[in-house]
Amino acid sequence: MTCVHPLKTNLPKPAYFTDPFCYEPHPLCLLAAAEVKQELVRMPLTEGKMFGVLVVEESEKLGFLAAYSGLLEGRNDWPYFVPPVFDAQQPDGYFKTKEREISLTSHLSPLSTKTMSQELQLWLFQQYRLLNARGETKDLVEVWQDYYNTPRIRSRYPLPPGGTGDCCAPKLLQYAYLHHLTPVCMAEFWWGESPKSLIRHHAQFYPACRGKCKPVLTWMLQGLDVDPHTDTAENAHQEPTIIYEDEAMAVLNKPAGMLSVPGKTDAPSVASWAQERWPGAMTVHRLDMQTSGLIVVAKTMETYRLLQEQFVNRTVKKRYIAIVEGVPQAEHGIIDLPLSSDPLNRPLQIVDHENGKRAITEYRILSSSPMGRRNIALMALWPHTGRTHQLRMHCAHSEGLGCPIVGDELYGRKADRLYLQAQAISFVHPTTGKRMHLELPYPFEQIFPYQ
């Protein structure tokens, strides 16, 4: 039974194959996803799940493949969808048979049980024989260790985590290569309720996970002409503006899309810009790349030390403003929601009530207004702690405000920018000892007029 579904359309193909980690769904993928969603409505689903589509070409005719991540309702054999790269769920297969043996003897020797489980997991990884567009094959362990090929990184990531190779994208590409189909474009979307720790919105498109899929897709995409990265190029020409400056320090207004400190690419950052202007200068704190607003730069090590001390002691006061989708129920309140990084999908954060670090945000609704079919609200946000993505998570998560910031492509919906600005900051000047307060004018007048 073929898993290729017809796609009747005159839409042109994209010039490049999708970069699965940074993309806007191509119109062909939107058509394919719409077909899959009609199928999902008819299915007896009780769990939220990531689904994917891969538009393919065969004999100059377009079609599409569909997949789900991992198991769906405990099964991996649903018709309409491509099969797994390797089927470990067969009751009488080697994996399930060995798994039962280990379970039955686990009480006799815990150490031996652990060794046997590790050996079985290694065997399972080696059964995932992953193809790329050149027709080359490597097993999952080879793919993983070739990607993490330095001793320091290899010691940190010796083997893949469980479930690697079972996400949508590897399943789709593997089926296409095995059946000599030409991949055209790809997209993934979430369907159903969000998990409690993560933020997933029903029917919304998402990039592939980096923790499990980055090494795998780096291999499987070889031989395809993949769309070049565009995530930092759009804002590379922008520069910060100086709001305040003296001999010891400066306060800058960072544009949205500019890094605070140098990243993995050569994209400009506030830190590199400041060092060119004031040799030896250092940024005292950071803002997310897509967040605009006030950032403090120290010109000397002594100034840096004194300002850092204030941040550590939480005597620096910051106010952000944001436009969020929806209107929170309470006009004013405190969000106390612990966060930790998602190790398999950095830089995403998750709500972690067991091991997360405490994160506290005060908020107030300044105004609300209709925007198309949705209501939006202008918010003032005061972070009392400084966790990664704290404001974005506290706004978006259902245990917080449940109202993602407009333009938050990680936790909400992508727009022309992230509508979050570090608008005001106050601290003690490291030299004069006087309290300083700096504030930017309101920046979102075009989308949300506010007086």
CSV table of N, CA, C and O in Angstrom, one decimal, residues 329-438:
chain,number,residue,atom,x,y,z
A,329,GLN,N,-7.0,37.3,32.3
A,329,GLN,CA,-8.2,37.4,33.1
A,329,GLN,C,-8.1,38.5,34.2
A,329,GLN,O,-9.0,39.2,34.4
A,330,ALA,N,-6.9,38.5,34.8
A,330,ALA,CA,-6.7,39.5,35.9
A,330,ALA,C,-5.9,40.7,35.3
A,330,ALA,O,-5.0,40.5,34.6
A,331,GLU,N,-6.3,41.9,35.8
A,331,GLU,CA,-5.7,43.1,35.3
A,331,GLU,C,-4.2,43.2,35.8
A,331,GLU,O,-3.3,43.7,35.1
A,332,HIS,N,-4.0,42.7,37.0
A,332,HIS,CA,-2.7,42.8,37.6
A,332,HIS,C,-2.4,41.5,38.4
A,332,HIS,O,-3.3,40.9,39.0
A,333,GLY,N,-1.1,41.1,38.4
A,333,GLY,CA,-0.8,39.9,39.2
A,333,GLY,C,0.6,39.5,39.1
A,333,GLY,O,1.5,40.2,38.6
A,334,ILE,N,0.9,38.4,39.8
A,334,ILE,CA,2.3,37.8,39.9
A,334,ILE,C,2.3,36.4,39.3
A,334,ILE,O,1.4,35.6,39.6
A,335,ILE,N,3.2,36.1,38.4
A,335,ILE,CA,3.4,34.8,37.9
A,335,ILE,C,4.6,34.2,38.5
A,335,ILE,O,5.7,34.7,38.5
A,336,ASP,N,4.4,33.0,39.2
A,336,ASP,CA,5.5,32.3,39.9
A,336,ASP,C,5.6,30.9,39.3
A,336,ASP,O,4.9,30.0,39.7
A,337,LEU,N,6.4,30.7,38.3
A,337,LEU,CA,6.4,29.5,37.5
A,337,LEU,C,7.8,29.1,37.2
A,337,LEU,O,8.6,29.8,36.5
A,338,PRO,N,8.3,27.9,37.8
A,338,PRO,CA,9.7,27.5,37.6
A,338,PRO,C,10.0,27.1,36.2
A,338,PRO,O,9.2,26.4,35.5
A,339,LEU,N,11.2,27.4,35.7
A,339,LEU,CA,11.6,27.1,34.3
A,339,LEU,C,12.9,26.3,34.3
A,339,LEU,O,13.8,26.5,35.2
A,340,SER,N,13.1,25.5,33.3
A,340,SER,CA,14.4,24.9,33.0
A,340,SER,C,14.5,24.8,31.5
A,340,SER,O,13.5,24.8,30.7
A,341,SER,N,15.7,24.6,31.0
A,341,SER,CA,15.9,24.5,29.5
A,341,SER,C,15.5,23.1,29.1
A,341,SER,O,15.5,22.1,29.9
A,342,ASP,N,15.0,23.0,27.9
A,342,ASP,CA,14.6,21.7,27.3
A,342,ASP,C,15.9,21.2,26.7
A,342,ASP,O,16.4,21.6,25.6
A,343,PRO,N,16.5,20.1,27.3
A,343,PRO,CA,17.8,19.7,26.8
A,343,PRO,C,17.8,19.1,25.4
A,343,PRO,O,18.8,19.1,24.7
A,344,LEU,N,16.6,18.7,24.9
A,344,LEU,CA,16.6,18.1,23.6
A,344,LEU,C,16.1,19.1,22.5
A,344,LEU,O,16.0,18.8,21.4
A,345,ASN,N,15.9,20.4,22.9
A,345,ASN,CA,15.3,21.3,22.0
A,345,ASN,C,15.7,22.7,22.4
A,345,ASN,O,14.9,23.6,22.5
A,346,ARG,N,17.0,22.9,22.6
A,346,ARG,CA,17.5,24.3,23.0
A,346,ARG,C,17.3,25.2,21.8
A,346,ARG,O,17.4,24.8,20.6
A,347,PRO,N,16.9,26.5,22.0
A,347,PRO,CA,16.9,27.2,23.3
A,347,PRO,C,15.6,27.2,24.0
A,347,PRO,O,15.4,28.0,24.9
A,348,LEU,N,14.7,26.3,23.7
A,348,LEU,CA,13.4,26.3,24.3
A,348,LEU,C,13.4,26.0,25.8
A,348,LEU,O,14.3,25.3,26.2
A,349,GLN,N,12.5,26.6,26.5
A,349,GLN,CA,12.4,26.4,27.9
A,349,GLN,C,11.1,25.6,28.2
A,349,GLN,O,10.2,25.6,27.4
A,350,ILE,N,11.1,24.9,29.4
A,350,ILE,CA,9.9,24.2,29.8
A,350,ILE,C,9.6,24.6,31.2
A,350,ILE,O,10.4,25.0,32.0
A,351,VAL,N,8.3,24.4,31.6
A,351,VAL,CA,7.9,24.5,33.0
A,351,VAL,C,8.3,23.2,33.7
A,351,VAL,O,7.9,22.1,33.3
A,352,ASP,N,9.0,23.4,34.8
A,352,ASP,CA,9.6,22.2,35.5
A,352,ASP,C,9.4,22.4,37.0
A,352,ASP,O,10.2,23.1,37.6
A,353,HIS,N,8.3,21.8,37.5
A,353,HIS,CA,8.0,22.1,38.9
A,353,HIS,C,8.9,21.3,39.8
A,353,HIS,O,8.9,21.6,41.0
A,354,GLU,N,9.6,20.3,39.3
A,354,GLU,CA,10.5,19.5,40.2
A,354,GLU,C,11.9,20.0,40.2
A,354,GLU,O,12.5,20.2,41.3
A,355,ASN,N,12.5,20.3,39.1
A,355,ASN,CA,13.9,20.7,39.0
A,355,ASN,C,14.1,22.1,38.4
A,355,ASN,O,15.3,22.6,38.4
A,356,GLY,N,13.1,22.8,38.1
A,356,GLY,CA,13.2,24.1,37.4
A,356,GLY,C,13.7,25.2,38.5
A,356,GLY,O,13.5,25.1,39.7
A,357,LYS,N,14.2,26.3,37.9
A,357,LYS,CA,14.6,27.4,38.8
A,357,LYS,C,13.4,28.4,38.9
A,357,LYS,O,12.7,28.6,37.9
A,358,ARG,N,13.3,28.9,40.1
A,358,ARG,CA,12.1,29.8,40.3
A,358,ARG,C,12.2,31.0,39.4
A,358,ARG,O,13.2,31.6,39.3
A,359,ALA,N,11.1,31.4,38.8
A,359,ALA,CA,11.0,32.5,38.0
A,359,ALA,C,9.7,33.3,38.3
A,359,ALA,O,8.6,32.7,38.4
A,360,ILE,N,9.9,34.6,38.6
A,360,ILE,CA,8.8,35.4,39.0
A,360,ILE,C,8.6,36.7,38.1
A,360,ILE,O,9.6,37.4,37.9
A,361,THR,N,7.4,36.9,37.7
A,361,THR,CA,7.1,38.1,36.9
A,361,THR,C,5.9,38.8,37.4
A,361,THR,O,4.9,38.1,37.6
A,362,GLU,N,6.0,40.1,37.5
A,362,GLU,CA,4.8,40.9,37.8
A,362,GLU,C,4.3,41.5,36.5
A,362,GLU,O,5.0,41.8,35.6
A,363,TYR,N,2.9,41.6,36.4
A,363,TYR,CA,2.4,42.1,35.1
A,363,TYR,C,1.2,43.0,35.4
A,363,TYR,O,0.6,42.9,36.5
A,364,ARG,N,0.9,43.9,34.5
A,364,ARG,CA,-0.3,44.7,34.5
A,364,ARG,C,-0.8,45.0,33.1
A,364,ARG,O,0.0,45.2,32.2
A,365,ILE,N,-2.1,44.9,32.9
A,365,ILE,CA,-2.7,45.2,31.6
A,365,ILE,C,-2.8,46.7,31.5
A,365,ILE,O,-3.3,47.4,32.3
A,366,LEU,N,-2.2,47.3,30.4
A,366,LEU,CA,-2.2,48.7,30.2
A,366,LEU,C,-3.4,49.1,29.3
A,366,LEU,O,-4.0,50.1,29.5
A,367,SER,N,-3.7,48.2,28.3
A,367,SER,CA,-4.8,48.5,27.4
A,367,SER,C,-5.1,47.2,26.6
A,367,SER,O,-4.3,46.3,26.6
A,368,SER,N,-6.3,47.1,26.0
A,368,SER,CA,-6.7,46.0,25.2
A,368,SER,C,-7.5,46.5,24.0
A,368,SER,O,-8.1,47.5,24.1
A,369,SER,N,-7.4,45.7,22.9
A,369,SER,CA,-8.1,46.2,21.7
A,369,SER,C,-8.3,45.0,20.7
A,369,SER,O,-7.5,44.1,20.7
A,370,PRO,N,-9.3,45.0,19.9
A,370,PRO,CA,-9.5,44.0,18.9
A,370,PRO,C,-8.4,44.1,17.8
A,370,PRO,O,-7.9,45.2,17.5
A,371,MET,N,-7.9,43.0,17.2
A,371,MET,CA,-7.0,43.0,16.2
A,371,MET,C,-7.4,41.9,15.2
A,371,MET,O,-7.1,40.7,15.4
A,372,GLY,N,-8.1,42.3,14.1
A,372,GLY,CA,-8.7,41.3,13.2
A,372,GLY,C,-9.7,40.5,14.0
A,372,GLY,O,-10.6,41.0,14.6
A,373,ARG,N,-9.5,39.2,14.0
A,373,ARG,CA,-10.5,38.3,14.7
A,373,ARG,C,-10.1,38.0,16.1
A,373,ARG,O,-10.8,37.3,16.8
A,374,ARG,N,-9.0,38.6,16.5
A,374,ARG,CA,-8.5,38.3,17.9
A,374,ARG,C,-8.4,39.6,18.7
A,374,ARG,O,-8.3,40.7,18.2
A,375,ASN,N,-8.4,39.4,20.0
A,375,ASN,CA,-8.1,40.5,20.9
A,375,ASN,C,-6.7,40.5,21.3
A,375,ASN,O,-6.1,39.4,21.4
A,376,ILE,N,-6.1,41.7,21.5
A,376,ILE,CA,-4.7,41.8,21.9
A,376,ILE,C,-4.7,42.7,23.1
A,376,ILE,O,-5.6,43.5,23.3
A,377,ALA,N,-3.6,42.6,23.9
A,377,ALA,CA,-3.5,43.4,25.1
A,377,ALA,C,-2.1,44.0,25.2
A,377,ALA,O,-1.1,43.3,24.8
A,378,LEU,N,-2.0,45.2,25.6
A,378,LEU,CA,-0.7,45.8,25.9
A,378,LEU,C,-0.3,45.6,27.3
A,378,LEU,O,-1.2,46.0,28.2
A,379,MET,N,0.8,45.0,27.6
A,379,MET,CA,1.2,44.7,29.0
A,379,MET,C,2.4,45.4,29.4
A,379,MET,O,3.4,45.6,28.6
A,380,ALA,N,2.5,45.7,30.7
A,380,ALA,CA,3.8,46.0,31.4
A,380,ALA,C,4.2,44.8,32.2
A,380,ALA,O,3.4,44.1,32.8
A,381,LEU,N,5.5,44.5,32.0
A,381,LEU,CA,6.0,43.3,32.7
A,381,LEU,C,7.3,43.6,33.5
A,381,LEU,O,8.2,44.3,33.0
A,382,TRP,N,7.3,43.2,34.8
A,382,TRP,CA,8.4,43.5,35.6
A,382,TRP,C,9.1,42.1,36.1
A,382,TRP,O,8.5,41.4,36.9
A,383,PRO,N,10.2,41.7,35.5
A,383,PRO,CA,10.8,40.5,35.9
A,383,PRO,C,11.5,40.6,37.2
A,383,PRO,O,12.4,41.5,37.4
A,384,HIS,N,11.2,39.8,38.2
A,384,HIS,CA,11.9,39.8,39.5
A,384,HIS,C,13.0,38.8,39.5
A,384,HIS,O,13.8,38.8,40.5
A,385,THR,N,13.1,38.0,38.5
A,385,THR,CA,14.2,37.1,38.3
A,385,THR,C,14.6,37.2,36.9
A,385,THR,O,13.9,37.8,36.1
A,386,GLY,N,15.7,36.6,36.5
A,386,GLY,CA,16.2,36.8,35.1
A,386,GLY,C,16.5,35.5,34.4
A,386,GLY,O,17.6,35.2,33.9
A,387,ARG,N,15.5,34.6,34.3
A,387,ARG,CA,15.6,33.3,33.6
A,387,ARG,C,15.5,33.5,32.1
A,387,ARG,O,14.8,34.4,31.6
A,388,THR,N,16.2,32.6,31.4
A,388,THR,CA,16.1,32.6,29.9
A,388,THR,C,14.6,32.5,29.5
A,388,THR,O,13.9,31.6,29.9
A,389,HIS,N,14.2,33.3,28.6
A,389,HIS,CA,12.9,33.3,28.0
A,389,HIS,C,11.8,33.5,29.1
A,389,HIS,O,10.6,33.1,28.8
A,390,GLN,N,12.1,34.0,30.2
A,390,GLN,CA,11.1,34.1,31.3
A,390,GLN,C,9.8,34.8,30.9
A,390,GLN,O,8.8,34.2,31.1
A,391,LEU,N,9.9,36.0,30.4
A,391,LEU,CA,8.7,36.7,30.0
A,391,LEU,C,8.0,36.0,28.9
A,391,LEU,O,6.7,36.0,29.0
A,392,ARG,N,8.6,35.5,28.0
A,392,ARG,CA,8.0,34.8,26.9
A,392,ARG,C,7.2,33.6,27.3
A,392,ARG,O,6.1,33.3,26.9
A,393,MET,N,7.9,32.8,28.2
A,393,MET,CA,7.2,31.6,28.8
A,393,MET,C,6.1,32.0,29.7
A,393,MET,O,5.0,31.4,29.6
A,394,HIS,N,6.3,32.9,30.6
A,394,HIS,CA,5.2,33.3,31.5
A,394,HIS,C,4.0,33.9,30.8
A,394,HIS,O,2.9,33.7,31.3
A,395,CYS,N,4.2,34.6,29.7
A,395,CYS,CA,3.1,35.1,28.9
A,395,CYS,C,2.3,33.9,28.2
A,395,CYS,O,1.1,33.9,28.2
A,396,ALA,N,3.1,33.0,27.6
A,396,ALA,CA,2.5,32.0,26.7
A,396,ALA,C,1.9,30.8,27.4
A,396,ALA,O,0.9,30.3,27.0
A,397,HIS,N,2.5,30.4,28.5
A,397,HIS,CA,2.2,29.1,29.1
A,397,HIS,C,0.8,29.2,29.7
A,397,HIS,O,0.4,30.2,30.3
A,398,SER,N,0.1,28.1,29.7
A,398,SER,CA,-1.3,28.0,30.2
A,398,SER,C,-1.3,28.2,31.7
A,398,SER,O,-2.3,28.7,32.3
A,399,GLU,N,-0.2,27.9,32.4
A,399,GLU,CA,-0.2,28.2,33.9
A,399,GLU,C,0.2,29.6,34.2
A,399,GLU,O,0.3,30.0,35.4
A,400,GLY,N,0.6,30.3,33.1
A,400,GLY,CA,0.9,31.8,33.3
A,400,GLY,C,-0.3,32.6,32.8
A,400,GLY,O,-1.4,32.4,33.3
A,401,LEU,N,0.0,33.4,31.8
A,401,LEU,CA,-1.1,34.2,31.3
A,401,LEU,C,-1.9,33.5,30.2
A,401,LEU,O,-3.0,33.9,29.9
A,402,GLY,N,-1.3,32.5,29.5
A,402,GLY,CA,-1.9,31.9,28.4
A,402,GLY,C,-2.1,32.8,27.2
A,402,GLY,O,-3.0,32.5,26.4
A,403,CYS,N,-1.3,33.8,27.1
A,403,CYS,CA,-1.4,34.8,26.0
A,403,CYS,C,0.0,35.0,25.5
A,403,CYS,O,0.7,35.9,26.0
A,404,PRO,N,0.4,34.3,24.5
A,404,PRO,CA,1.8,34.5,23.9
A,404,PRO,C,2.0,35.9,23.4
A,404,PRO,O,1.1,36.5,22.9
A,405,ILE,N,3.2,36.3,23.5
A,405,ILE,CA,3.6,37.6,22.9
A,405,ILE,C,3.5,37.6,21.4
A,405,ILE,O,3.9,36.6,20.8
A,406,VAL,N,2.9,38.6,20.8
A,406,VAL,CA,2.8,38.7,19.4
A,406,VAL,C,4.1,38.6,18.7
A,406,VAL,O,5.1,39.3,19.1
A,407,GLY,N,4.3,37.7,17.7
A,407,GLY,CA,5.5,37.5,17.0
A,407,GLY,C,6.5,36.6,17.7
A,407,GLY,O,7.6,36.4,17.2
A,408,ASP,N,6.1,35.9,18.7
A,408,ASP,CA,6.9,34.9,19.4
A,408,ASP,C,6.9,33.6,18.6
A,408,ASP,O,6.0,32.7,18.9
A,409,GLU,N,7.8,33.4,17.7
A,409,GLU,CA,7.8,32.2,16.9
A,409,GLU,C,8.2,30.9,17.7
A,409,GLU,O,7.9,29.8,17.2
A,410,LEU,N,8.7,31.0,18.9
A,410,LEU,CA,9.0,29.8,19.7
A,410,LEU,C,7.8,29.4,20.5
A,410,LEU,O,7.6,28.2,20.6
A,411,TYR,N,7.1,30.3,21.0
A,411,TYR,CA,6.0,29.9,21.9
A,411,TYR,C,4.6,30.4,21.5
A,411,TYR,O,3.6,30.2,22.2
A,412,GLY,N,4.6,31.1,20.3
A,412,GLY,CA,3.3,31.6,19.8
A,412,GLY,C,3.3,31.5,18.3
A,412,GLY,O,3.6,30.5,17.7
A,413,ARG,N,3.0,32.7,17.7
A,413,ARG,CA,3.0,32.7,16.2
A,413,ARG,C,4.0,33.8,15.7
A,413,ARG,O,4.1,34.8,16.3
A,414,LYS,N,4.6,33.5,14.6
A,414,LYS,CA,5.6,34.4,14.0
A,414,LYS,C,4.9,35.6,13.4
A,414,LYS,O,3.8,35.5,12.9
A,415,ALA,N,5.5,36.7,13.5
A,415,ALA,CA,5.0,38.0,12.9
A,415,ALA,C,6.2,38.7,12.4
A,415,ALA,O,7.3,38.2,12.3
A,416,ASP,N,6.1,40.0,12.1
A,416,ASP,CA,7.2,40.8,11.5
A,416,ASP,C,8.3,41.0,12.5
A,416,ASP,O,9.4,41.3,12.2
A,417,ARG,N,7.9,40.9,13.8
A,417,ARG,CA,8.9,41.0,14.9
A,417,ARG,C,8.3,40.5,16.2
A,417,ARG,O,7.1,40.2,16.2
A,418,LEU,N,9.1,40.3,17.2
A,418,LEU,CA,8.7,40.0,18.5
A,418,LEU,C,8.3,41.3,19.2
A,418,LEU,O,9.1,42.2,19.4
A,419,TYR,N,7.0,41.4,19.6
A,419,TYR,CA,6.6,42.7,20.2
A,419,TYR,C,6.8,42.7,21.7
A,419,TYR,O,5.9,42.7,22.5
A,420,LEU,N,8.1,42.7,22.0
A,420,LEU,CA,8.6,42.8,23.4
A,420,LEU,C,9.8,43.8,23.4
A,420,LEU,O,10.7,43.6,22.6
A,421,GLN,N,9.7,44.7,24.3
A,421,GLN,CA,10.8,45.7,24.4
A,421,GLN,C,11.2,45.9,25.9
A,421,GLN,O,10.3,46.1,26.8
A,422,ALA,N,12.5,46.0,26.2
A,422,ALA,CA,13.0,46.4,27.5
A,422,ALA,C,12.9,47.9,27.5
A,422,ALA,O,13.8,48.6,27.0
A,423,GLN,N,11.8,48.4,28.1
A,423,GLN,CA,11.5,49.8,27.9
A,423,GLN,C,12.2,50.7,29.0
A,423,GLN,O,12.5,51.9,28.7
A,424,ALA,N,12.4,50.2,30.2
A,424,ALA,CA,12.9,51.1,31.3
A,424,ALA,C,13.8,50.3,32.2
A,424,ALA,O,13.7,49.1,32.3
A,425,ILE,N,14.8,50.9,32.7
A,425,ILE,CA,15.8,50.3,33.6
A,425,ILE,C,16.3,51.3,34.6
A,425,ILE,O,16.4,52.5,34.3
A,426,SER,N,16.5,50.9,35.8
A,426,SER,CA,17.0,51.8,36.9
A,426,SER,C,18.1,51.0,37.7
A,426,SER,O,17.9,49.8,38.0
A,427,PHE,N,19.1,51.7,38.1
A,427,PHE,CA,20.2,51.1,38.8
A,427,PHE,C,21.1,52.2,39.4
A,427,PHE,O,20.9,53.4,39.1
A,428,VAL,N,22.0,51.9,40.3
A,428,VAL,CA,22.9,52.8,40.9
A,428,VAL,C,24.1,53.0,40.0
A,428,VAL,O,24.7,52.0,39.6
A,429,HIS,N,24.4,54.3,39.7
A,429,HIS,CA,25.6,54.5,38.8
A,429,HIS,C,26.8,54.0,39.6
A,429,HIS,O,27.1,54.4,40.7
A,430,PRO,N,27.7,53.3,38.9
A,430,PRO,CA,28.8,52.7,39.6
A,430,PRO,C,29.9,53.7,40.1
A,430,PRO,O,30.7,53.3,40.9
A,431,THR,N,29.9,54.9,39.5
A,431,THR,CA,30.9,55.9,39.9
A,431,THR,C,30.3,56.9,40.8
A,431,THR,O,30.9,57.2,41.9
A,432,THR,N,29.2,57.5,40.5
A,432,THR,CA,28.6,58.6,41.3
A,432,THR,C,27.8,58.1,42.5
A,432,THR,O,27.5,58.8,43.4
A,433,GLY,N,27.3,56.8,42.4
A,433,GLY,CA,26.4,56.3,43.5
A,433,GLY,C,25.0,56.8,43.4
A,433,GLY,O,24.2,56.5,44.3
A,434,LYS,N,24.6,57.6,42.4
A,434,LYS,CA,23.3,58.1,42.3
A,434,LYS,C,22.4,57.1,41.5
A,434,LYS,O,22.9,56.4,40.6
A,435,ARG,N,21.1,57.0,41.9
A,435,ARG,CA,20.2,56.2,41.2
A,435,ARG,C,19.9,56.7,39.8
A,435,ARG,O,19.5,57.9,39.7
A,436,MET,N,19.9,55.9,38.8
A,436,MET,CA,19.6,56.3,37.4
A,436,MET,C,18.4,55.6,37.0
A,436,MET,O,18.1,54.5,37.3
A,437,HIS,N,17.6,56.4,36.2
A,437,HIS,CA,16.4,55.8,35.6
A,437,HIS,C,16.4,56.2,34.1
A,437,HIS,O,16.4,57.4,33.8
A,438,LEU,N,16.4,55.2,33.2
A,438,LEU,CA,16.3,55.5,31.8
A,438,LEU,C,15.1,54.8,31.2
A,438,LEU,O,14.8,53.7,31.5
